[in-house]
Amino acid sequence: MKAKAIVFTGVRQIEVKNVTLKPVSSTDVLIETYWSSISTGTEKMAFDGLIPSPPFIFPFIPGYETVGKITKVGAHVNESLIGKYAYIAGSFGYENVNAAFGGASQFVVCPVESITVLEGIDDPKCGIALPLGATALHFMDLADITGKKVLVLGQGAVGILAVQLAKHMGAKLVAATEPYQNRLNFSSADLKVNPSTQDVSAALAGNEFDVMIDSTGVMNAIETGLRFLKFHGKVIFGGYYQRMNIDYSQAFEKELSFVAARQWAKGDLLRVRELLRTGKLNAKKIFTHSHSVDTDLAEAYHQAFNDPDCLKMILNWKEPDTETLSE
């Protein structure tokens, strides 16, 4: 079966190409994509050729934020799934092209265990936020933030969700720093600081934080944030970093703990689905931009990667049937 897919053919080179899907096995599902999204972290680094290792070997299909409708199931998969919306973490179900992570395709073949059915969610497009929310939820679990003061660096899509989750999970105080005011306006932090217009030391004066969560990847921001951690404070590295370069003296003097958050843990996607279903997590606020797959995709990727006002770029593959949105 053929499908059109987004393919990174080289460093900063993007095409929409017809690719060949692998056959649907007995434990697979076939999903028609309605929405996917652009990752401004891992995907941008791969686009720039900064992850020259499998599976990021050109040409490859990106995408780990995909939502679509199940149209076919394998012989050992429950047929009741047909017609339901599901989140897909990606797919390796292609021939003659690499997948990293392979979700940016018109049709996706993947194992049934790799999908999350979006039952009970009024707007299935919000399923795009599952991996972002699960990543932020993993930060909370690693930091054990209940009853603690939390400082979140950066209010991109993950940072905004991290603030919401920290408050939901019982943090005593949540502060956020973000140099772009439009992003900061989306934040629900108790204390919001714009380092480009405010004196951070003055704004955070009187607060010693138990936990600092970084979602910026900016070493200067991390180094500044360390000043506001208490003795035996904890730092959660929430991004992917090529190199770490920070002043060790603060870590030494305060005996700080540093934790690298790789991704989400098993069960986190389902936990986030429940938070979305019950309205305890608001994902819609991060969907600031959208673009059709059938128009200039280079423009969409350029905006997603470079426009600070673009929190999350949604790529539209197919218009949903309004009568089935709540399935």
mmCIF file of C-alpha atoms in Angstrom:
data_model
loop_
_atom_site.group_PDB
_atom_site.id
_atom_site.type_symbol
_atom_site.label_atom_id
_atom_site.label_comp_id
_atom_site.label_asym_id
_atom_site.label_seq_id
_atom_site.Cartn_x
_atom_site.Cartn_y
_atom_site.Cartn_z
ATOM 1 C CA MET A 1 0.000 0.000 0.000
ATOM 2 C CA LYS A 2 1.212 3.481 -0.892
ATOM 3 C CA ALA A 3 0.869 6.616 1.249
ATOM 4 C CA LYS A 4 2.169 10.142 1.098
ATOM 5 C CA ALA A 5 4.567 10.964 3.892
ATOM 6 C CA ILE A 6 6.829 13.743 5.079
ATOM 7 C CA VAL A 7 10.425 12.727 4.418
ATOM 8 C CA PHE A 8 13.599 14.438 5.575
ATOM 9 C CA THR A 9 15.853 13.705 2.613
ATOM 10 C CA GLY A 10 18.948 15.497 3.903
ATOM 11 C CA VAL A 11 20.085 18.219 6.274
ATOM 12 C CA ARG A 12 17.296 20.858 6.272
ATOM 13 C CA GLN A 13 15.693 19.193 3.248
ATOM 14 C CA ILE A 14 12.054 18.166 3.335
ATOM 15 C CA GLU A 15 9.755 16.547 0.769
ATOM 16 C CA VAL A 16 6.317 14.981 0.644
ATOM 17 C CA LYS A 17 6.828 11.628 -1.060
ATOM 18 C CA ASN A 18 4.888 8.472 -1.788
ATOM 19 C CA VAL A 19 6.186 5.656 0.398
ATOM 20 C CA THR A 20 5.330 1.974 0.641
ATOM 21 C CA LEU A 21 3.778 0.661 3.828
ATOM 22 C CA LYS A 22 4.572 -2.786 5.139
ATOM 23 C CA PRO A 23 1.634 -5.216 5.139
ATOM 24 C CA VAL A 24 -0.665 -5.206 8.162
ATOM 25 C CA SER A 25 0.344 -8.176 10.310
ATOM 26 C CA SER A 26 -1.972 -10.139 12.591
ATOM 27 C CA THR A 27 -1.199 -7.830 15.543
ATOM 28 C CA ASP A 28 -1.090 -4.536 13.646
ATOM 29 C CA VAL A 29 -3.574 -1.777 12.966
ATOM 30 C CA LEU A 30 -3.837 0.541 9.970
ATOM 31 C CA ILE A 31 -4.548 4.156 10.860
ATOM 32 C CA GLU A 32 -5.523 7.030 8.607
ATOM 33 C CA THR A 33 -3.846 10.171 9.913
ATOM 34 C CA TYR A 34 -5.964 13.230 10.701
ATOM 35 C CA TRP A 35 -3.363 15.330 12.544
ATOM 36 C CA SER A 36 0.326 15.212 13.277
ATOM 37 C CA SER A 37 2.653 17.763 14.781
ATOM 38 C CA ILE A 38 6.167 19.112 14.590
ATOM 39 C CA SER A 39 8.553 18.522 17.479
ATOM 40 C CA THR A 40 10.774 21.540 18.067
ATOM 41 C CA GLY A 41 13.221 19.509 20.149
ATOM 42 C CA THR A 42 14.341 16.123 18.861
ATOM 43 C CA GLU A 43 12.827 16.617 15.408
ATOM 44 C CA LYS A 44 14.553 19.973 14.906
ATOM 45 C CA MET A 45 17.901 18.498 15.906
ATOM 46 C CA ALA A 46 17.370 15.639 13.455
ATOM 47 C CA PHE A 47 16.307 18.086 10.724
ATOM 48 C CA ASP A 48 19.560 19.998 11.294
ATOM 49 C CA GLY A 49 21.572 16.765 11.083
ATOM 50 C CA LEU A 50 22.643 16.901 14.732
ATOM 51 C CA ILE A 51 21.633 13.301 15.546
ATOM 52 C CA PRO A 52 23.612 11.294 12.975
ATOM 53 C CA SER A 53 22.717 7.879 14.361
ATOM 54 C CA PRO A 54 19.965 5.302 13.790
ATOM 55 C CA PRO A 55 17.107 5.778 13.273
ATOM 56 C CA PHE A 56 17.924 9.345 12.188
ATOM 57 C CA ILE A 57 19.659 8.323 8.969
ATOM 58 C CA PHE A 58 18.505 10.207 5.867
ATOM 59 C CA PRO A 59 16.084 9.740 4.252
ATOM 60 C CA PHE A 60 13.666 9.226 7.119
ATOM 61 C CA ILE A 61 10.056 9.887 8.091
ATOM 62 C CA PRO A 62 9.765 11.986 11.283
ATOM 63 C CA GLY A 63 6.851 12.273 13.664
ATOM 64 C CA TYR A 64 5.898 10.932 17.097
ATOM 65 C CA GLU A 65 2.841 13.126 17.649
ATOM 66 C CA THR A 66 0.134 11.651 15.438
ATOM 67 C CA VAL A 67 -3.604 11.135 15.786
ATOM 68 C CA GLY A 68 -5.791 9.270 13.318
ATOM 69 C CA LYS A 69 -8.660 6.857 12.913
ATOM 70 C CA ILE A 70 -8.251 3.086 12.880
ATOM 71 C CA THR A 71 -9.426 1.779 9.508
ATOM 72 C CA LYS A 72 -8.189 -1.834 9.528
ATOM 73 C CA VAL A 73 -7.004 -4.362 12.106
ATOM 74 C CA GLY A 74 -5.013 -7.570 11.932
ATOM 75 C CA ALA A 75 -6.509 -10.998 12.473
ATOM 76 C CA HIS A 76 -5.589 -11.049 16.186
ATOM 77 C CA VAL A 77 -6.842 -7.518 16.950
ATOM 78 C CA ASN A 78 -10.326 -6.712 18.217
ATOM 79 C CA GLU A 79 -12.433 -5.423 15.327
ATOM 80 C CA SER A 80 -14.294 -3.056 17.670
ATOM 81 C CA LEU A 81 -11.298 -0.716 17.371
ATOM 82 C CA ILE A 82 -12.191 0.096 13.757
ATOM 83 C CA GLY A 83 -13.483 3.655 13.502
ATOM 84 C CA LYS A 84 -11.934 4.846 16.764
ATOM 85 C CA TYR A 85 -9.454 7.684 17.051
ATOM 86 C CA ALA A 86 -6.038 6.814 18.460
ATOM 87 C CA TYR A 87 -2.729 8.423 19.291
ATOM 88 C CA ILE A 88 0.288 6.806 17.610
ATOM 89 C CA ALA A 89 3.783 7.185 18.990
ATOM 90 C CA GLY A 90 5.231 6.384 15.571
ATOM 91 C CA SER A 91 5.840 3.483 13.240
ATOM 92 C CA PHE A 92 8.586 1.468 11.613
ATOM 93 C CA GLY A 93 6.098 0.042 9.117
ATOM 94 C CA TYR A 94 7.708 1.259 5.894
ATOM 95 C CA GLU A 95 9.778 -0.227 3.122
ATOM 96 C CA ASN A 96 12.936 1.407 1.737
ATOM 97 C CA VAL A 97 12.827 4.445 4.013
ATOM 98 C CA ASN A 98 13.889 4.913 7.624
ATOM 99 C CA ALA A 99 11.434 5.943 10.322
ATOM 100 C CA ALA A 100 12.323 8.387 13.084
ATOM 101 C CA PHE A 101 9.764 8.074 14.452
ATOM 102 C CA GLY A 102 7.624 7.533 11.406
ATOM 103 C CA GLY A 103 4.302 9.091 12.378
ATOM 104 C CA ALA A 104 4.206 11.819 9.699
ATOM 105 C CA SER A 105 2.408 9.731 7.103
ATOM 106 C CA GLN A 106 -1.060 9.717 5.537
ATOM 107 C CA PHE A 107 -1.487 6.104 6.637
ATOM 108 C CA VAL A 108 0.401 4.365 9.427
ATOM 109 C CA VAL A 109 0.866 0.653 10.102
ATOM 110 C CA CYS A 110 1.863 -0.077 13.673
ATOM 111 C CA PRO A 111 1.459 -2.726 16.411
ATOM 112 C CA VAL A 112 -1.779 -2.407 18.334
ATOM 113 C CA GLU A 113 0.136 -2.166 21.624
ATOM 114 C CA SER A 114 1.788 1.073 20.452
ATOM 115 C CA ILE A 115 -1.469 3.024 20.142
ATOM 116 C CA THR A 116 -3.562 4.815 22.751
ATOM 117 C CA VAL A 117 -7.275 4.837 21.936
ATOM 118 C CA LEU A 118 -8.742 8.282 22.605
ATOM 119 C CA GLU A 119 -12.012 7.220 24.133
ATOM 120 C CA GLY A 120 -13.915 9.837 26.124
ATOM 121 C CA ILE A 121 -12.024 12.835 24.756
ATOM 122 C CA ASP A 122 -14.373 15.343 23.118
ATOM 123 C CA ASP A 123 -11.749 16.653 20.693
ATOM 124 C CA PRO A 124 -9.462 13.818 19.548
ATOM 125 C CA LYS A 125 -6.977 16.342 18.184
ATOM 126 C CA CYS A 126 -5.966 16.888 21.816
ATOM 127 C CA GLY A 127 -4.394 13.427 21.602
ATOM 128 C CA ILE A 128 -1.460 15.217 19.967
ATOM 129 C CA ALA A 129 -0.606 16.417 23.487
ATOM 130 C CA LEU A 130 -0.315 12.913 24.958
ATOM 131 C CA PRO A 131 3.475 12.550 24.535
ATOM 132 C CA LEU A 132 4.100 16.133 25.672
ATOM 133 C CA GLY A 133 1.888 15.710 28.717
ATOM 134 C CA ALA A 134 3.383 12.303 29.487
ATOM 135 C CA THR A 135 6.881 13.769 29.280
ATOM 136 C CA ALA A 136 5.905 16.553 31.694
ATOM 137 C CA LEU A 137 4.158 14.042 33.965
ATOM 138 C CA HIS A 138 7.376 12.019 34.099
ATOM 139 C CA PHE A 139 9.161 15.160 35.334
ATOM 140 C CA MET A 140 6.699 15.356 38.203
ATOM 141 C CA ASP A 141 7.208 11.730 39.157
ATOM 142 C CA LEU A 142 10.999 12.051 39.071
ATOM 143 C CA ALA A 143 10.884 15.245 41.137
ATOM 144 C CA ASP A 144 8.228 14.086 43.629
ATOM 145 C CA ILE A 145 6.862 17.628 43.700
ATOM 146 C CA THR A 146 3.960 17.313 46.159
ATOM 147 C CA GLY A 147 4.218 20.070 48.767
ATOM 148 C CA LYS A 148 7.351 21.527 47.178
ATOM 149 C CA LYS A 149 8.309 24.793 45.522
ATOM 150 C CA VAL A 150 8.947 24.246 41.824
ATOM 151 C CA LEU A 151 10.721 26.453 39.287
ATOM 152 C CA VAL A 152 10.052 25.671 35.613
ATOM 153 C CA LEU A 153 12.457 27.155 33.073
ATOM 154 C CA GLY A 154 10.785 27.824 29.732
ATOM 155 C CA GLN A 155 7.127 28.050 28.774
ATOM 156 C CA GLY A 156 7.085 26.228 25.506
ATOM 157 C CA ALA A 157 4.487 23.505 25.022
ATOM 158 C CA VAL A 158 6.078 21.072 27.506
ATOM 159 C CA GLY A 159 6.835 23.793 30.039
ATOM 160 C CA ILE A 160 3.231 25.035 30.014
ATOM 161 C CA LEU A 161 1.930 21.517 30.589
ATOM 162 C CA ALA A 162 4.558 20.955 33.294
ATOM 163 C CA VAL A 163 3.282 23.979 35.215
ATOM 164 C CA GLN A 164 -0.304 22.731 35.002
ATOM 165 C CA LEU A 165 0.701 19.278 36.195
ATOM 166 C CA ALA A 166 2.853 20.586 39.040
ATOM 167 C CA LYS A 167 -0.101 22.559 40.372
ATOM 168 C CA HIS A 168 -2.481 19.638 39.876
ATOM 169 C CA MET A 169 -0.131 17.273 41.720
ATOM 170 C CA GLY A 170 0.169 19.439 44.780
ATOM 171 C CA ALA A 171 3.191 21.690 44.399
ATOM 172 C CA LYS A 172 3.254 24.379 47.091
ATOM 173 C CA LEU A 173 4.334 27.110 44.650
ATOM 174 C CA VAL A 174 5.056 27.009 40.915
ATOM 175 C CA ALA A 175 7.168 29.703 39.282
ATOM 176 C CA ALA A 176 8.034 29.924 35.590
ATOM 177 C CA THR A 177 10.596 31.880 33.611
ATOM 178 C CA GLU A 178 10.230 32.639 29.889
ATOM 179 C CA PRO A 179 11.838 35.446 27.836
ATOM 180 C CA TYR A 180 9.009 35.605 25.267
ATOM 181 C CA GLN A 181 6.032 37.391 26.742
ATOM 182 C CA ASN A 182 3.430 35.788 24.466
ATOM 183 C CA ARG A 183 4.468 32.372 25.746
ATOM 184 C CA LEU A 184 4.455 33.556 29.335
ATOM 185 C CA ASN A 185 0.893 34.794 28.859
ATOM 186 C CA PHE A 186 -0.230 31.192 28.299
ATOM 187 C CA SER A 187 1.323 30.053 31.580
ATOM 188 C CA SER A 188 -0.751 29.228 34.661
ATOM 189 C CA ALA A 189 2.245 29.566 37.016
ATOM 190 C CA ASP A 190 1.716 31.245 40.389
ATOM 191 C CA LEU A 191 4.734 33.439 39.714
ATOM 192 C CA LYS A 192 5.707 34.377 36.157
ATOM 193 C CA VAL A 193 9.031 36.003 35.307
ATOM 194 C CA ASN A 194 10.236 37.402 31.978
ATOM 195 C CA PRO A 195 14.069 37.549 32.127
ATOM 196 C CA SER A 196 14.178 39.875 29.123
ATOM 197 C CA THR A 197 12.203 42.604 30.913
ATOM 198 C CA GLN A 198 12.521 41.769 34.625
ATOM 199 C CA ASP A 199 15.303 41.341 37.151
ATOM 200 C CA VAL A 200 15.049 37.617 37.853
ATOM 201 C CA SER A 201 16.775 37.908 41.229
ATOM 202 C CA ALA A 202 14.333 40.565 42.355
ATOM 203 C CA ALA A 203 11.311 38.709 40.970
ATOM 204 C CA LEU A 204 12.242 35.460 42.731
ATOM 205 C CA ALA A 205 13.596 37.088 45.886
ATOM 206 C CA GLY A 206 12.603 35.323 49.063
ATOM 207 C CA ASN A 207 12.018 31.996 47.365
ATOM 208 C CA GLU A 208 14.215 28.922 47.623
ATOM 209 C CA PHE A 209 12.993 26.186 45.321
ATOM 210 C CA ASP A 210 13.092 22.483 46.045
ATOM 211 C CA VAL A 211 12.968 21.523 42.367
ATOM 212 C CA MET A 212 14.000 23.131 39.106
ATOM 213 C CA ILE A 213 12.704 21.694 35.833
ATOM 214 C CA ASP A 214 14.453 22.782 32.644
ATOM 215 C CA SER A 215 12.547 22.774 29.378
ATOM 216 C CA THR A 216 14.775 25.301 27.594
ATOM 217 C CA GLY A 217 18.020 23.502 26.816
ATOM 218 C CA VAL A 218 19.767 26.855 27.383
ATOM 219 C CA MET A 219 22.828 26.538 29.610
ATOM 220 C CA ASN A 220 22.781 30.178 30.755
ATOM 221 C CA ALA A 221 19.171 29.823 31.887
ATOM 222 C CA ILE A 222 19.972 26.641 33.788
ATOM 223 C CA GLU A 223 23.001 28.208 35.446
ATOM 224 C CA THR A 224 20.964 31.236 36.538
ATOM 225 C CA GLY A 225 18.207 29.000 37.866
ATOM 226 C CA LEU A 226 20.613 27.075 40.080
ATOM 227 C CA ARG A 227 21.023 30.179 42.232
ATOM 228 C CA PHE A 228 17.453 29.847 43.448
ATOM 229 C CA LEU A 229 17.595 26.205 44.510
ATOM 230 C CA LYS A 230 17.786 25.279 48.163
ATOM 231 C CA PHE A 231 20.399 23.020 49.758
ATOM 232 C CA HIS A 232 19.848 19.444 48.491
ATOM 233 C CA GLY A 233 17.621 20.764 45.718
ATOM 234 C CA LYS A 234 16.908 18.723 42.615
ATOM 235 C CA VAL A 235 17.308 19.592 38.919
ATOM 236 C CA ILE A 236 15.297 17.768 36.247
ATOM 237 C CA PHE A 237 16.804 18.002 32.782
ATOM 238 C CA GLY A 238 13.715 17.871 30.582
ATOM 239 C CA GLY A 239 15.254 18.294 27.137
ATOM 240 C CA TYR A 240 17.856 16.612 24.971
ATOM 241 C CA TYR A 241 21.273 18.202 25.320
ATOM 242 C CA GLN A 242 24.271 17.762 23.052
ATOM 243 C CA ARG A 243 26.580 18.950 25.835
ATOM 244 C CA MET A 244 26.225 20.168 29.422
ATOM 245 C CA ASN A 245 28.230 23.248 30.363
ATOM 246 C CA ILE A 246 27.273 24.820 33.679
ATOM 247 C CA ASP A 247 29.125 26.223 36.698
ATOM 248 C CA TYR A 248 29.793 23.258 38.979
ATOM 249 C CA SER A 249 30.403 25.378 42.068
ATOM 250 C CA GLN A 250 26.701 25.845 42.789
ATOM 251 C CA ALA A 251 26.060 22.117 42.501
ATOM 252 C CA PHE A 252 28.964 21.487 44.846
ATOM 253 C CA GLU A 253 28.045 24.083 47.468
ATOM 254 C CA LYS A 254 24.381 23.018 47.637
ATOM 255 C CA GLU A 255 24.886 19.266 47.051
ATOM 256 C CA LEU A 256 22.329 19.392 44.253
ATOM 257 C CA SER A 257 20.915 16.307 42.569
ATOM 258 C CA PHE A 258 20.672 16.179 38.770
ATOM 259 C CA VAL A 259 18.213 13.875 37.032
ATOM 260 C CA ALA A 260 17.945 13.291 33.286
ATOM 261 C CA ALA A 261 14.377 12.650 32.120
ATOM 262 C CA ARG A 262 14.599 10.436 29.064
ATOM 263 C CA GLN A 263 10.921 10.207 28.128
ATOM 264 C CA TRP A 264 7.690 9.087 29.709
ATOM 265 C CA ALA A 265 7.257 5.862 31.658
ATOM 266 C CA LYS A 266 4.862 2.999 31.027
ATOM 267 C CA GLY A 267 1.306 4.007 31.799
ATOM 268 C CA ASP A 268 1.932 7.756 31.561
ATOM 269 C CA LEU A 269 0.086 8.123 28.246
ATOM 270 C CA LEU A 270 -3.032 6.604 29.803
ATOM 271 C CA ARG A 271 -2.714 8.863 32.837
ATOM 272 C CA VAL A 272 -2.551 11.923 30.593
ATOM 273 C CA ARG A 273 -5.520 10.697 28.556
ATOM 274 C CA GLU A 274 -7.515 10.576 31.783
ATOM 275 C CA LEU A 275 -6.407 14.085 32.750
ATOM 276 C CA LEU A 276 -7.498 15.346 29.331
ATOM 277 C CA ARG A 277 -10.794 13.468 29.538
ATOM 278 C CA THR A 278 -11.653 14.949 32.916
ATOM 279 C CA GLY A 279 -10.553 18.467 32.013
ATOM 280 C CA LYS A 280 -7.749 18.538 34.567
ATOM 281 C CA LEU A 281 -5.181 19.240 31.849
ATOM 282 C CA ASN A 282 -5.805 21.906 29.208
ATOM 283 C CA ALA A 283 -3.925 20.986 26.044
ATOM 284 C CA LYS A 284 -5.778 23.177 23.576
ATOM 285 C CA LYS A 285 -3.926 26.310 24.663
ATOM 286 C CA ILE A 286 -0.648 24.992 23.220
ATOM 287 C CA PHE A 287 -2.111 24.447 19.717
ATOM 288 C CA THR A 288 -1.268 27.915 18.446
ATOM 289 C CA HIS A 289 -0.691 27.239 14.728
ATOM 290 C CA SER A 290 -1.884 24.846 12.027
ATOM 291 C CA HIS A 291 -0.898 24.092 8.450
ATOM 292 C CA SER A 292 -2.177 21.835 5.700
ATOM 293 C CA VAL A 293 0.111 19.045 4.567
ATOM 294 C CA ASP A 294 -0.890 19.905 1.001
ATOM 295 C CA THR A 295 0.663 23.392 1.103
ATOM 296 C CA ASP A 296 4.225 24.631 1.609
ATOM 297 C CA LEU A 297 5.545 22.402 4.378
ATOM 298 C CA ALA A 298 8.934 24.117 4.421
ATOM 299 C CA GLU A 299 7.111 27.226 5.619
ATOM 300 C CA ALA A 300 5.357 25.282 8.382
ATOM 301 C CA TYR A 301 8.600 23.740 9.618
ATOM 302 C CA HIS A 302 10.426 27.066 9.466
ATOM 303 C CA GLN A 303 7.724 28.700 11.573
ATOM 304 C CA ALA A 304 7.563 25.822 14.052
ATOM 305 C CA PHE A 305 11.329 25.849 14.530
ATOM 306 C CA ASN A 306 11.932 29.610 14.557
ATOM 307 C CA ASP A 307 8.822 31.540 15.596
ATOM 308 C CA PRO A 308 8.715 31.856 19.410
ATOM 309 C CA ASP A 309 4.977 32.558 19.238
ATOM 310 C CA CYS A 310 4.437 29.080 17.758
ATOM 311 C CA LEU A 311 4.057 26.729 20.698
ATOM 312 C CA LYS A 312 2.783 23.767 18.699
ATOM 313 C CA MET A 313 2.280 23.489 14.948
ATOM 314 C CA ILE A 314 -0.499 21.088 13.960
ATOM 315 C CA LEU A 315 -0.320 19.542 10.490
ATOM 316 C CA ASN A 316 -3.745 18.799 9.042
ATOM 317 C CA TRP A 317 -3.947 15.624 6.949
ATOM 318 C CA LYS A 318 -7.704 15.086 6.828
ATOM 319 C CA GLU A 319 -10.777 16.948 8.063
ATOM 320 C CA PRO A 320 -12.676 14.993 10.731
ATOM 321 C CA ASP A 321 -16.331 14.071 10.425
ATOM 322 C CA THR A 322 -18.099 16.352 12.903
ATOM 323 C CA GLU A 323 -20.559 13.648 13.891
ATOM 324 C CA THR A 324 -17.755 11.300 14.917
ATOM 325 C CA LEU A 325 -15.591 13.732 16.911
ATOM 326 C CA SER A 326 -16.752 12.316 20.216
ATOM 327 C CA GLU A 327 -16.213 8.665 19.326
#
